[in-house]
Coordinates of C-alpha atoms in Angstrom, one line a residue:
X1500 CA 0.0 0.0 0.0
X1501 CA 1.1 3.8 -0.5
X1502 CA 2.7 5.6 2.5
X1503 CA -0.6 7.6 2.9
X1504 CA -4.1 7.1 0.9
X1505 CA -6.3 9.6 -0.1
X1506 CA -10.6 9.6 -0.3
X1507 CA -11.6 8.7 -4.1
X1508 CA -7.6 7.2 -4.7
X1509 CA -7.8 4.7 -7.6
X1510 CA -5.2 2.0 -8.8
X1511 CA -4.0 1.9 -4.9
X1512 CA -2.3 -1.6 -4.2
X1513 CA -4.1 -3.3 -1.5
X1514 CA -1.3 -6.2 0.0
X1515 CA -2.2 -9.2 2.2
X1516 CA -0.2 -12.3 3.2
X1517 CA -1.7 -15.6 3.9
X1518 CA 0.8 -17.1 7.0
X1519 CA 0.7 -19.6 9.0
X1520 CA 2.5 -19.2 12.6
X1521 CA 4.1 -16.5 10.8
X1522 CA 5.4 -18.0 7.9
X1523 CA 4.2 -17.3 4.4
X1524 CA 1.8 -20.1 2.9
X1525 CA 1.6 -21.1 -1.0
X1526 CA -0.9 -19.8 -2.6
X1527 CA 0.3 -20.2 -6.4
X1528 CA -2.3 -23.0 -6.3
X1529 CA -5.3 -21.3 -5.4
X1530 CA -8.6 -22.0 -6.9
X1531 CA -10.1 -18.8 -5.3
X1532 CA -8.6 -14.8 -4.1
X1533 CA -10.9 -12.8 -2.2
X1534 CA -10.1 -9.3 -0.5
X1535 CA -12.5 -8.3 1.7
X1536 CA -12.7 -4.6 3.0
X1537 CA -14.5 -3.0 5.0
X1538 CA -15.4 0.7 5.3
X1539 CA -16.1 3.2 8.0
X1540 CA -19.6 2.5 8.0
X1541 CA -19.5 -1.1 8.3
X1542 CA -20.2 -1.9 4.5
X1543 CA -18.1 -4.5 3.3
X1544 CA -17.1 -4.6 -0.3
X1545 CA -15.7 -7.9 -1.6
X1546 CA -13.3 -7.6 -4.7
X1547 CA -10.9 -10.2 -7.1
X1548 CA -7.9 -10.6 -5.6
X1549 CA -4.8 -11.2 -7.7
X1550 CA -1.2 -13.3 -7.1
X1551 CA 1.4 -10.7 -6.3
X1552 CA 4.0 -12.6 -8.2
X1553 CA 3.6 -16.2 -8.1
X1554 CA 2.2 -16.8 -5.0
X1555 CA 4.9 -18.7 -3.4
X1556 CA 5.0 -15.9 -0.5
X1557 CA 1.6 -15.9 0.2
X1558 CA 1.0 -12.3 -1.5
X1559 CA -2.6 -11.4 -3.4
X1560 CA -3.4 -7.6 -4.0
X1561 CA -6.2 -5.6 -5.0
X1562 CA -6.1 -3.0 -7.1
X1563 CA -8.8 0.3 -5.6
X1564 CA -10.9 2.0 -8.5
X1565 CA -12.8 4.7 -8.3
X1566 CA -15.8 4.3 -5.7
X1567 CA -13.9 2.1 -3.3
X1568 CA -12.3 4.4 -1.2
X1569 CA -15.0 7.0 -1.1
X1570 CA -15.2 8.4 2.8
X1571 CA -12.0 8.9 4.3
X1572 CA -11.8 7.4 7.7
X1573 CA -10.4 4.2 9.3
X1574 CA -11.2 0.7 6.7
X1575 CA -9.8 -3.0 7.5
X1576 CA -8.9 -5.3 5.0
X1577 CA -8.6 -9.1 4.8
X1578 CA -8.1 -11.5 2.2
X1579 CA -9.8 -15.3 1.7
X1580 CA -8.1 -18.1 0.1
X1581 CA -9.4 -21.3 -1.4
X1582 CA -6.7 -24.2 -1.8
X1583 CA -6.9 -27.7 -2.3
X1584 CA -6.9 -28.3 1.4
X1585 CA -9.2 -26.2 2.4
X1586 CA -10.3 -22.5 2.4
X1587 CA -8.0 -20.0 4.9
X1588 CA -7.9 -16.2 6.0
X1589 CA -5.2 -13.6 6.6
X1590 CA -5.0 -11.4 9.7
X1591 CA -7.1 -8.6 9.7
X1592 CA -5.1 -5.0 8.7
X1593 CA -6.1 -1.6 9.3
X1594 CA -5.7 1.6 7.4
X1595 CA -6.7 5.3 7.5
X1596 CA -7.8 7.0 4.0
X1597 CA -7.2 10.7 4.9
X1598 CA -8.7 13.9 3.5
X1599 CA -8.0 15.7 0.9
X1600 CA -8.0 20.1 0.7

């Protein structure tokens, strides 16, 4: 993610890892990449993730577009993956999308 996001930012990479006891778990194989994220009001948008690479760290992204990042204020994010073995979740991560003039 940027240093600082902005209200109405678009083409903002969204990060999260998948780890287990804190090591990064292969996702290269995933049938299914789902970031989750939730605004200040409580509305929860569910977006595409994508492999950051090839997945071998554990790395999915989302790319914001315009709409997402509408109210500036204090938004979690978390990503769901679905493997072979079962479907799993990353931590939950906060950021703050500030004001702009």
């Amino acid at each position: 993610m940027a240093s600082q996001i902005h209200k109405d930012d678009a083409g903002t990479k969204l990060l999260v890892t998948l780890t287990d006891n804190s090591v990064a778990v292969d996702i290269s194989s995933a049938t299914g990449l789902t970031v989750y994220i939730r605004q200040p009001d409580g509305t929860v948008l569910t977006r595409s993730g994508t492999l950051n690479g090839d997945g071998t760290d554990g790395k999915m992204y989302y790319l914001t577009v315009a709409g997402d990042l509408d109210t500036a204020g204090h938004y979690k994010i978390q990503g769901k993956v679905t493997l072979s073995s079962g479907t799993f979740y990353t931590s939950i991560s906060a950021f703050k999308v500030h004001c702009n003039l």
